Coordinates of C-alpha atoms and ligand atoms in Angstrom, one line a residue:
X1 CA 69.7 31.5 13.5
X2 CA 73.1 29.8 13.9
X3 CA 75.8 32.2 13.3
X4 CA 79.4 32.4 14.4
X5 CA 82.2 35.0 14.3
X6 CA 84.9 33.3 12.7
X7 CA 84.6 32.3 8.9
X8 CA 87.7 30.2 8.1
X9 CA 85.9 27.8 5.9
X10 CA 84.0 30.8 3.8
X11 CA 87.7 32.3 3.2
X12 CA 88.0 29.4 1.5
X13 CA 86.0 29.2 -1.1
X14 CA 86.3 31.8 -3.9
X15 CA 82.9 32.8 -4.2
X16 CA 82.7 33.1 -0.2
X17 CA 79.3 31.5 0.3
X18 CA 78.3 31.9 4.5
X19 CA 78.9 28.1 4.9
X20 CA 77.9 28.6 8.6
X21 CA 74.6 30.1 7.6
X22 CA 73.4 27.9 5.0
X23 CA 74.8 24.3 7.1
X24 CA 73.0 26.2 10.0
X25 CA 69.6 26.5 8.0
X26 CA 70.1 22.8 6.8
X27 CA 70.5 22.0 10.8
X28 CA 67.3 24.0 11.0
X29 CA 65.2 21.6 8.9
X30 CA 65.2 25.0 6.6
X31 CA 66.3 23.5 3.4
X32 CA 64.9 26.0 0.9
X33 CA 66.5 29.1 3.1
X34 CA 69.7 27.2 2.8
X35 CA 69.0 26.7 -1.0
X36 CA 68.0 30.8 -1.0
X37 CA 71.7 31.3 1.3
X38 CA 73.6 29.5 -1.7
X39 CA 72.5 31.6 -4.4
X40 CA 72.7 34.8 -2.6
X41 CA 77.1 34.0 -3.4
X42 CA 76.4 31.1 -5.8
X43 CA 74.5 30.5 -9.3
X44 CA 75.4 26.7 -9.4
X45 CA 75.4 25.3 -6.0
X46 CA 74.0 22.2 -7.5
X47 CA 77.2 21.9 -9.9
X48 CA 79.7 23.1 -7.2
X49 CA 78.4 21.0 -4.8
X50 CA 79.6 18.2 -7.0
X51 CA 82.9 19.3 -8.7
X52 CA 84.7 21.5 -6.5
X53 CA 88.0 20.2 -4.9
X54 CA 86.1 20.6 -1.4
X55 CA 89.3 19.1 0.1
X56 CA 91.7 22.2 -1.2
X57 CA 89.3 25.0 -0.4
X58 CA 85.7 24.9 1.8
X59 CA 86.9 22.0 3.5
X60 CA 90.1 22.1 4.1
X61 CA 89.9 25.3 6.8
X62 CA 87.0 23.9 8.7
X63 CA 87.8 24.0 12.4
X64 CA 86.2 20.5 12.6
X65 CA 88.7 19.3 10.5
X66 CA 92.3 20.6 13.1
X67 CA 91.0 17.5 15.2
X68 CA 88.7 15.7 13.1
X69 CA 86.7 15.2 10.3
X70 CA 85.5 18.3 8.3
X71 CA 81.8 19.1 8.0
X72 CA 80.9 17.9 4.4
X73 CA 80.5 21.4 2.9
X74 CA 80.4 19.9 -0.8
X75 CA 77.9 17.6 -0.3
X76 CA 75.3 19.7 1.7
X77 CA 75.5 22.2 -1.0
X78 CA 74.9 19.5 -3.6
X79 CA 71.5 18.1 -1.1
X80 CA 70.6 22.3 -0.8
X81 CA 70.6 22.9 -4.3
X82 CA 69.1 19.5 -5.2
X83 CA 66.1 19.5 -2.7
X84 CA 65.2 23.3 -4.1
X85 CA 65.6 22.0 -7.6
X86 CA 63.4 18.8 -6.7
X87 CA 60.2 21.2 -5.7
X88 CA 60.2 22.6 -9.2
X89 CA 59.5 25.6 -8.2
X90 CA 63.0 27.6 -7.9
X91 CA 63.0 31.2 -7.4
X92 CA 64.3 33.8 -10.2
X93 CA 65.7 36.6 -8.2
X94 CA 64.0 40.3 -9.0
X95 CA 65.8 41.5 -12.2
X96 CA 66.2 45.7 -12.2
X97 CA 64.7 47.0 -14.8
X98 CA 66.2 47.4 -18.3
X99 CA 69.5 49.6 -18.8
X100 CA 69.6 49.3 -22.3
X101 CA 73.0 48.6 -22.1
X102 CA 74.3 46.2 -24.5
X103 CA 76.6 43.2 -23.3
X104 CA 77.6 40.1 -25.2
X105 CA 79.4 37.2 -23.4
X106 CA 82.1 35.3 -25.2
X107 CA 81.5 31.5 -24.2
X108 CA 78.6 29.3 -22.2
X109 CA 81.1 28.0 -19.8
X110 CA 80.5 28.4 -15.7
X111 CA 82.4 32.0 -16.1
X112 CA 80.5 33.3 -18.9
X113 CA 77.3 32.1 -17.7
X114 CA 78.0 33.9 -13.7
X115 CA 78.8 36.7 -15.6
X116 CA 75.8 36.9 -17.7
X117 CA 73.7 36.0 -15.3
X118 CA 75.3 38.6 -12.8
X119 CA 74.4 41.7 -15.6
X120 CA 70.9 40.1 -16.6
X121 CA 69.6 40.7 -12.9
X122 CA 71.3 43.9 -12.9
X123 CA 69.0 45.2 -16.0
X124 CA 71.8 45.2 -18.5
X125 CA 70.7 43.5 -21.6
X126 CA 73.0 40.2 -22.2
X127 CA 73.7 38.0 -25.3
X128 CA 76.0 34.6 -25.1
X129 CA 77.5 33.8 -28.2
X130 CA 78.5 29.8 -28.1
X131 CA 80.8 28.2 -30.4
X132 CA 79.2 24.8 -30.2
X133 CA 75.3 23.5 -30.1
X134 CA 74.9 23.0 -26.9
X135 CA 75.3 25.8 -23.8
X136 CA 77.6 24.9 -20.5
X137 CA 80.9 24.7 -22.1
X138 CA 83.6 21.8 -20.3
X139 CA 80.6 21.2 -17.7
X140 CA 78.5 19.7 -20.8
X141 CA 81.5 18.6 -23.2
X142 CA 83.8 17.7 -20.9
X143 CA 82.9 16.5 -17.5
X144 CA 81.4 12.7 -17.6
X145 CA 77.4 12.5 -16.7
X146 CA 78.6 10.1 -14.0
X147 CA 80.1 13.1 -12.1
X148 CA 78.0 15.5 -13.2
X149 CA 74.6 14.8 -14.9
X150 CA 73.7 16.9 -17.8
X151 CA 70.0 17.5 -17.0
X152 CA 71.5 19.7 -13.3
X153 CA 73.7 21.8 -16.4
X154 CA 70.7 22.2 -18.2
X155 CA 68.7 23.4 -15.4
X156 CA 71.4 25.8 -14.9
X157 CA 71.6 27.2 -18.0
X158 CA 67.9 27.5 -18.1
X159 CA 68.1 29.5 -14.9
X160 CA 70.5 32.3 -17.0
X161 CA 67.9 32.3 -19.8
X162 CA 65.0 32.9 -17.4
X163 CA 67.0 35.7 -16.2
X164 CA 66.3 37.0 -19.6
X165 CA 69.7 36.3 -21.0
X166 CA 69.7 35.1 -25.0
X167 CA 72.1 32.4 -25.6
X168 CA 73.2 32.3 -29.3
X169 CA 75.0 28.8 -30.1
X170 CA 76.7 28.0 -33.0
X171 CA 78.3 31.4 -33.2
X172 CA 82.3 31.0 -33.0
X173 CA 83.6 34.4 -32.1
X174 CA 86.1 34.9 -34.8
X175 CA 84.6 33.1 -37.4
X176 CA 80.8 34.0 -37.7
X177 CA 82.0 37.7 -35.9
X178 CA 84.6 39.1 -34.5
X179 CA 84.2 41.2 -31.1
X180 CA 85.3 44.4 -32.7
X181 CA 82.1 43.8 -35.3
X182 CA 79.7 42.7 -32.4
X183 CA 80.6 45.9 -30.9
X184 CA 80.3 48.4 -34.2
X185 CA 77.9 46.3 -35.9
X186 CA 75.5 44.9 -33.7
X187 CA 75.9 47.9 -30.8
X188 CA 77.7 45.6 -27.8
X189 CA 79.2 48.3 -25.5
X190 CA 80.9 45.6 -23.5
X191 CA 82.2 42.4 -23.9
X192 CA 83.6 39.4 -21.6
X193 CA 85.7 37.3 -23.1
X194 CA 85.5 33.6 -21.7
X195 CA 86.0 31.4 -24.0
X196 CA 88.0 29.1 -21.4
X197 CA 91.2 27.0 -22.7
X198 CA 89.9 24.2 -24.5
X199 CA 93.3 23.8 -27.1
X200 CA 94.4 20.5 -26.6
X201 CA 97.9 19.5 -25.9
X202 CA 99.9 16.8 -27.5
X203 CA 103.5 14.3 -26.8
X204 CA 105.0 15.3 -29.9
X205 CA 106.0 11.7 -30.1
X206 CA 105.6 9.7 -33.3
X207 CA 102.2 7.6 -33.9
X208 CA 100.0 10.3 -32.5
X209 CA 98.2 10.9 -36.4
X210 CA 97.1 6.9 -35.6
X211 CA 93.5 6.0 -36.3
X212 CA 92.6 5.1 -32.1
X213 CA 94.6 8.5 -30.7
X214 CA 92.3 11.0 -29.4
X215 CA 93.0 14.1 -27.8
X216 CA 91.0 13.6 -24.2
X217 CA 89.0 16.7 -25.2
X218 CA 87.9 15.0 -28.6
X219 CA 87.2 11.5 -26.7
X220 CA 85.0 13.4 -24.3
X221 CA 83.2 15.7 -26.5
X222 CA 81.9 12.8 -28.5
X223 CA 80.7 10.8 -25.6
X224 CA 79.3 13.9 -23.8
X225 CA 78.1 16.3 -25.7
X226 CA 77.9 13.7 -29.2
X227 CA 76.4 10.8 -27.2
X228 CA 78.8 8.8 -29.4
X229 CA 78.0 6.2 -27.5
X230 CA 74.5 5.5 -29.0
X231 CA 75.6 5.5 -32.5
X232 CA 73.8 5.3 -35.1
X233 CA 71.0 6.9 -33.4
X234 CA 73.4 9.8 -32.5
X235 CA 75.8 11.0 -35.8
X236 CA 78.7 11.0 -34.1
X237 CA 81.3 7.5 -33.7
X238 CA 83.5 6.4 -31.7
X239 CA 86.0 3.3 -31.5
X240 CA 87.1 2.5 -28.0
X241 CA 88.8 -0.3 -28.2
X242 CA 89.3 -3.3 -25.2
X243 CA 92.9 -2.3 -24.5
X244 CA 92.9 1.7 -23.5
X245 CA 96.2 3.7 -22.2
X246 CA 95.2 7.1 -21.1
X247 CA 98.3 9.7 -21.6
X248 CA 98.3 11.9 -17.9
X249 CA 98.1 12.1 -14.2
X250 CA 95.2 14.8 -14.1
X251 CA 91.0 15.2 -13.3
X252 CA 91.2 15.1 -17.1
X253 CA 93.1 11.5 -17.3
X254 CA 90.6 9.9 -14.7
X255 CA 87.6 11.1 -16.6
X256 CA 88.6 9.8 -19.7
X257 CA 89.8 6.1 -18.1
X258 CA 86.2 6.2 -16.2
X259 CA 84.8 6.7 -19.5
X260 CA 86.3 4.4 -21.3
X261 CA 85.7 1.4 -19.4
X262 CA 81.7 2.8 -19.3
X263 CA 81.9 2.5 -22.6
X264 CA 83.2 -1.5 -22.6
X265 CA 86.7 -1.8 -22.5
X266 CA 87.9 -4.7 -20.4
X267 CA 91.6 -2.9 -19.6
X268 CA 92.0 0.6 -19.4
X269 CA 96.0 1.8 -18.1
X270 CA 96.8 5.4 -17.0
X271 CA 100.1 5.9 -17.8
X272 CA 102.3 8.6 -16.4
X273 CA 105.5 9.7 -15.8
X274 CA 105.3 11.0 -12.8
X275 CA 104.7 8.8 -8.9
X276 CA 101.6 8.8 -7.7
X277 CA 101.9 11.3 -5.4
X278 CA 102.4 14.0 -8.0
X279 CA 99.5 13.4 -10.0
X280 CA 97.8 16.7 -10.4
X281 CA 94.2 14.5 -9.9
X282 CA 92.1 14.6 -6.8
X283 CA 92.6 11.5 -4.2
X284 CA 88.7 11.5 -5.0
X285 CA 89.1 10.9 -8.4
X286 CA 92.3 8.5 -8.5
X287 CA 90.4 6.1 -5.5
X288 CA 87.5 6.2 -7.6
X289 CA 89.7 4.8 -11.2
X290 CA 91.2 2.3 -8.7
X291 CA 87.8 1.0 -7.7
X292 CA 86.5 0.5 -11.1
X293 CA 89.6 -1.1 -11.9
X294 CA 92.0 1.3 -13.8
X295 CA 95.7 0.3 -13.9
X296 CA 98.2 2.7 -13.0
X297 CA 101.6 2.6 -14.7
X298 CA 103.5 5.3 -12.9
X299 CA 106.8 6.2 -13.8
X300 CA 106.3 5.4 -16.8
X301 CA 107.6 8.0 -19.7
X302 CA 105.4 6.8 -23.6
X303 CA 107.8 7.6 -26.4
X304 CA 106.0 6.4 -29.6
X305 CA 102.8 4.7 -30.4
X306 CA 102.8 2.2 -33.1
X307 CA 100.4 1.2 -35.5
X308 CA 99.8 -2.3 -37.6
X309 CA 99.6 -2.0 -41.5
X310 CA 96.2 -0.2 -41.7
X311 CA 97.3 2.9 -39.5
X312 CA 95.5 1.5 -36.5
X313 CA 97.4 1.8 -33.1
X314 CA 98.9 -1.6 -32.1
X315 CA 101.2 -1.1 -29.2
X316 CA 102.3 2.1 -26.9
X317 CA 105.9 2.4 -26.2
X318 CA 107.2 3.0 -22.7
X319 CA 110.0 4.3 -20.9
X320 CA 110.2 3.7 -17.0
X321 CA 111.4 6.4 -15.3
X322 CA 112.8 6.6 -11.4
X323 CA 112.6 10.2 -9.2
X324 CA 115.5 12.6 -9.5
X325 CA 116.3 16.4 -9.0
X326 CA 113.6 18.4 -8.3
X327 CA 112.5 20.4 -11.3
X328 CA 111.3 24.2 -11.7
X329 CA 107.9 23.3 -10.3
X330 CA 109.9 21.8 -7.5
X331 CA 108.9 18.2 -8.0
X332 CA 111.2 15.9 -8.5
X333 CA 112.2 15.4 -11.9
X334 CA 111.6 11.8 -13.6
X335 CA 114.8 10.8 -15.4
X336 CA 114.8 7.4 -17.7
X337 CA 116.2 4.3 -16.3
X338 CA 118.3 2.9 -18.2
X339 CA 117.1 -0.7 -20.6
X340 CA 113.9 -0.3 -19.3
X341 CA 111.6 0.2 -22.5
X342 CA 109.3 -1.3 -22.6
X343 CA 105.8 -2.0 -25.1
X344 CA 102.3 -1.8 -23.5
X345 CA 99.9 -3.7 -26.3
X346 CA 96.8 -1.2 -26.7
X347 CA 93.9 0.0 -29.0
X348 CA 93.4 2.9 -28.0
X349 CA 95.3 5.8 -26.7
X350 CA 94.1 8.9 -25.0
X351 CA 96.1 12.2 -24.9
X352 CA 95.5 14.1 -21.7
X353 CA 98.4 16.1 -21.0
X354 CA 96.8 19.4 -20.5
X355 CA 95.2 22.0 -22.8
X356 CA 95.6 25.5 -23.8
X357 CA 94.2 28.5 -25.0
X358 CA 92.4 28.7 -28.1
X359 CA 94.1 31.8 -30.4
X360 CA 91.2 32.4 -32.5
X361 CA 89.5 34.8 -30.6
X362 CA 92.6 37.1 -29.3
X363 CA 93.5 36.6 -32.6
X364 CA 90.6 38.0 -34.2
X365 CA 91.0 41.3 -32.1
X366 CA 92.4 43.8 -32.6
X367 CA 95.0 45.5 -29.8
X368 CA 94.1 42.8 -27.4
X369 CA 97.0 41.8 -25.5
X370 CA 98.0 37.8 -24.1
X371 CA 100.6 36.5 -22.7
X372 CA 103.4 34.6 -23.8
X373 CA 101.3 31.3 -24.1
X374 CA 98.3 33.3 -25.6
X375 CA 96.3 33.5 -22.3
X376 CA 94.2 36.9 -22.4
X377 CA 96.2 39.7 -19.8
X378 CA 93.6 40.2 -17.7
X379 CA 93.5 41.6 -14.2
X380 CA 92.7 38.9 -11.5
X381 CA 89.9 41.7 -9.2
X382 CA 88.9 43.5 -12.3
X383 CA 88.9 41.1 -15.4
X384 CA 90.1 44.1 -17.0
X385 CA 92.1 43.5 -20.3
X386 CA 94.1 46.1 -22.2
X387 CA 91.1 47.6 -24.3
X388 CA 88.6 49.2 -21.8
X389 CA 85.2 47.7 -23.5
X390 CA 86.4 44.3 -23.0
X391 CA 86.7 41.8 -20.0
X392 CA 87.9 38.5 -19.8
X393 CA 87.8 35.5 -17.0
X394 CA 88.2 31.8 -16.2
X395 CA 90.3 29.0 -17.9
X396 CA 91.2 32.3 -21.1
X397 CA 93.2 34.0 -18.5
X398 CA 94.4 31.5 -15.9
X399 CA 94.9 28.6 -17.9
X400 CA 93.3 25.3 -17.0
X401 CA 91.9 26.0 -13.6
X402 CA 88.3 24.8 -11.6
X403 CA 85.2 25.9 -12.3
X404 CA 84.6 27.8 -9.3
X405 CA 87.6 29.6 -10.3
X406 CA 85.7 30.5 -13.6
X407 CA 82.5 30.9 -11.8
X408 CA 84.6 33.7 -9.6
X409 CA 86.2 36.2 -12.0
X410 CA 82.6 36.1 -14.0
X411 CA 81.4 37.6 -10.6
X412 CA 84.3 39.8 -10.3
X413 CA 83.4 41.2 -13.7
X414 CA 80.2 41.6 -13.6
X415 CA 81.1 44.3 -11.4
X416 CA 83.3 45.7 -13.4
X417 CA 81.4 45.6 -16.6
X418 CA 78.2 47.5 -14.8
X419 CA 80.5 50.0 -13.3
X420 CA 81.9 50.8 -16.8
X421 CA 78.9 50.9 -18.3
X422 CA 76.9 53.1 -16.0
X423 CA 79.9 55.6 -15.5
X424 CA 82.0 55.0 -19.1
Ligands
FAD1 P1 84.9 26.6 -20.4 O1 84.1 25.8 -19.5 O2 86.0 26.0 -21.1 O3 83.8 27.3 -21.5 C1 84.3 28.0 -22.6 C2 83.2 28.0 -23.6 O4 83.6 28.9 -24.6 C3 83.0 26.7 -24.3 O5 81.6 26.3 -24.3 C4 83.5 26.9 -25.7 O6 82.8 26.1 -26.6 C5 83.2 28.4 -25.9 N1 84.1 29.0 -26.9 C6 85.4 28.8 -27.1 N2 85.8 29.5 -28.1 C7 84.7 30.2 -28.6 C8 84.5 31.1 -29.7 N3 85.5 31.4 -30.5 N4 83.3 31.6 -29.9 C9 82.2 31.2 -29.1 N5 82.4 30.3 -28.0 C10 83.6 29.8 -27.8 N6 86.9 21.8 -12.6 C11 86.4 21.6 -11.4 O7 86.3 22.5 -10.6 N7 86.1 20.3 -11.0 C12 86.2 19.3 -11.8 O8 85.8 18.2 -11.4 C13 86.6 19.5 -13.1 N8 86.7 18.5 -14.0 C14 87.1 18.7 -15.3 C15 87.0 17.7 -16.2 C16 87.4 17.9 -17.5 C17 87.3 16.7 -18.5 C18 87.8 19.2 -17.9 C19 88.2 19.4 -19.4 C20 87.9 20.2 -17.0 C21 87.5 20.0 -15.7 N9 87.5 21.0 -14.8 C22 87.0 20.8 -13.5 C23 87.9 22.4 -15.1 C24 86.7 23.3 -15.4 O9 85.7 22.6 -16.1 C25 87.2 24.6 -16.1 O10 88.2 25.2 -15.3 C26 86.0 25.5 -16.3 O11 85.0 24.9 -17.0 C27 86.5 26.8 -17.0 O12 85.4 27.6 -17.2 P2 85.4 28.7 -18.4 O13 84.1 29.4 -18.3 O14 86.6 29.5 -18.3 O15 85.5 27.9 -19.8
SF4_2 FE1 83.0 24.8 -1.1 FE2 83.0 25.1 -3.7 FE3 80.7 25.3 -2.3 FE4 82.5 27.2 -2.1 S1 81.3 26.6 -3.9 S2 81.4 26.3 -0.4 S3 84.5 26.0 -2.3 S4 82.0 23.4 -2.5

């Protein structure tokens, strides 16, 4: 068995999978020990192994990488997890037997799945409550299936059921129930709130109420999870028009401009008011726009869309902007320059400046505490909140983040959650 000392690249990712031991069974011709490795720290190697920003955490302490090129940690996970998967025969770990200990999960996304998934093998007895119809939260309404196919999320989520846990969708925690009535009405001794931070943000500039102005969550949702895009089999619309400007420099931003030109339109412009450098997006993901032909205005500040005589968006106005100061994130600050508006002549426009948390559930119960921008107080090892029967994890409490991130504090919790409950 290969096996070294020194773990830098391990320390790098935040569910600390033994990267040397599972690239060493791979090296072996072992493939389904490496698969077995990757779930030992993992429950979706086959999604990490796609999405992670390998570059900022595996990757980026291998020791090949101080003189060379870093193994490709990512993409051997993602071969692992697929050649398992491709025997149709995966392995459901031994699940302890039954605690009778009642625990319902808040969300379907990658934290509340780790975390159900976590209690289920431990014996407690889980329930996932799930706003919308579908399970897998931004990794099925969000993510494109060009990055991450839907059938790998499926088998994912069908991996937490066989684990015995019950996924109730349709069920918006708030509205249908509150927590404080799944726990005195329906018996829940525990619950884990993540419900991730899918509120989107807007410009608050004029023309965003136009008909063509989506929010990049609402664009997304009806391609992904809608399959808008084979209307009028599918219920759902949508109107992309030829001319797109996507609003934002992030992951997000590059999704939705990927999207749109899959779905036909023959310019697509991401337009932000930031340099290049500073976009929040992965190299990955802005190399990959460029090669399907995305144009980038950078620098460039919109400050109204307009609209013809029916309401529909006609043009996006732009202001370019030049570096200055640096600002409280300690990037430099883009200031206007002076007569340079500009109009950019569009039909649709996408909003993707970010997204925040959701207030209907903290909302909904009662002595919970947030933060200032309604994030769920939550402690980082624990997942503790300020009520000791309730957890929380993921995008609720960190704000937009990754889904390993997510994937993590489930973990974390579930930790938590079966020490409360077998020593409350
Ligand atoms: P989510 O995945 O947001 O799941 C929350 C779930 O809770 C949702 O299913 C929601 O419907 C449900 N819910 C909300 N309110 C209620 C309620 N009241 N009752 C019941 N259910 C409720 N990260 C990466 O690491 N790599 C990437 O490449 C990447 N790309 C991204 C692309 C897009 C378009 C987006 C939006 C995000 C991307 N992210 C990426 C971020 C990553 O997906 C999130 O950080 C992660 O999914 C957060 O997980 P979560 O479990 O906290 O919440
Ligand atoms: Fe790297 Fe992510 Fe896999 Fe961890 S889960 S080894 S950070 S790709």
């Amino acid at each position: 068995m290969y096996s070294v000392q020194k773990k830098p690249c391990t320390n790098g990712c935040p569910v600390q999978i033994d990267i040397p031991a599972f690239v060493g069974l791979i090296a072996e011709g072992d493939f389904r020990g490496a698969g077995r490795k990757l779930k030992e720290q993992n429950s979706l190697p086959a999604i990490c192994g796609r999405v992670c920003p390998q570059e900022e955490q595996c990757e980026k302490f291998c020791t090949l990488g101080i003189k060379g090129e870093s193994v490709a940690i990512g993409r051997l996970e993602r071969f692992a997890a697929d050649f398992v998967a491709s025997l149709g025969q995966e392995e459901t770990p031994p699940v302890a037997s039954p605690t009778d200990k009642k625990v319902a999960v808040v969300g379907s996304g990658p934290s509340g799945l780790t975390v159900a998934g976590e209690l289920a093998k431990l014996g407690h007895s889980v329930t996932i409550f799930e706003a919308l119809h579908k399970a897998g939260g931004v990794l099925v309404y969000g993510i494109p299936e060009f990055r991450l196919p839907k059938q790998i999320v499926q088998r994912e989520v069908d991996y937490v059921s066989k684990l015995g846990v019950d996924i109730r969708t349709n069920f918006v925690v708030g509205k249908t129930a509150t927590v404080d009535e799944l726990m005195t009405e329906e018996g829940y001794q525990a619950v884990f709130l993540g419900n991730g931070a899918g509120l989107p943000y807007f410009m608050n500039i004029s023309g965003e109420n136009l008909n063509g102005v989506y929010s990049t969550n609402e664009f997304l949702t009806r391609v992904n999870l809608m399959k808008a895009y084979l209307f009028p089999q599918y219920d759902t619309p949508i109107k992309c028009g030829r001319r797109v400007a996507v609003v934002g420099g992030g992951n997000v931003a590059m999704d939705s401009a990927r999207t749109a030109l899959r779905l036909g339109a023959r310019e697509v412009y991401i337009v932000y008011r930031r340099a290049e450098e500073q976009m929040p997006a992965r190299n990955e993901e802005i190399e990959n726009a460029k090669q399907e032909g995305v144009q980038f205005h950078l620098l460039t500040n919109p400050t109204a869309i307009l609209g013809d005589k029916c309401s529909w968006v006609k043009t996006i106005k732009c202001q370019r902007m030049e570096l200055g100061e640096p600002d409280d994130s300690g990037r430099r600050r883009p200031v206007p320059i002076a007569g340079s508006k500009f109009e950019l002549a569009v039909d649709t426009v996408i909003i993707a400046v970010g997204n925040g948390a959701n207030p209907i559930v903290a909302s909904t119960t009662s002595n919970l505490k947030t933060n200032e921008r309604g994030y769920i107080v939550a402690d980082d090892k624990t997942g503790k909140t300020s009520r000791c029967e309730i957890f929380a994890g993921g995008d609720i409490v960190t704000g937009a983040a990754t889904v390993i991130l997510a994937m993590g504090a489930g973990k974390r919790a579930a930790v938590t959650i079966d020490d409360y409950l077998r020593n409350k």
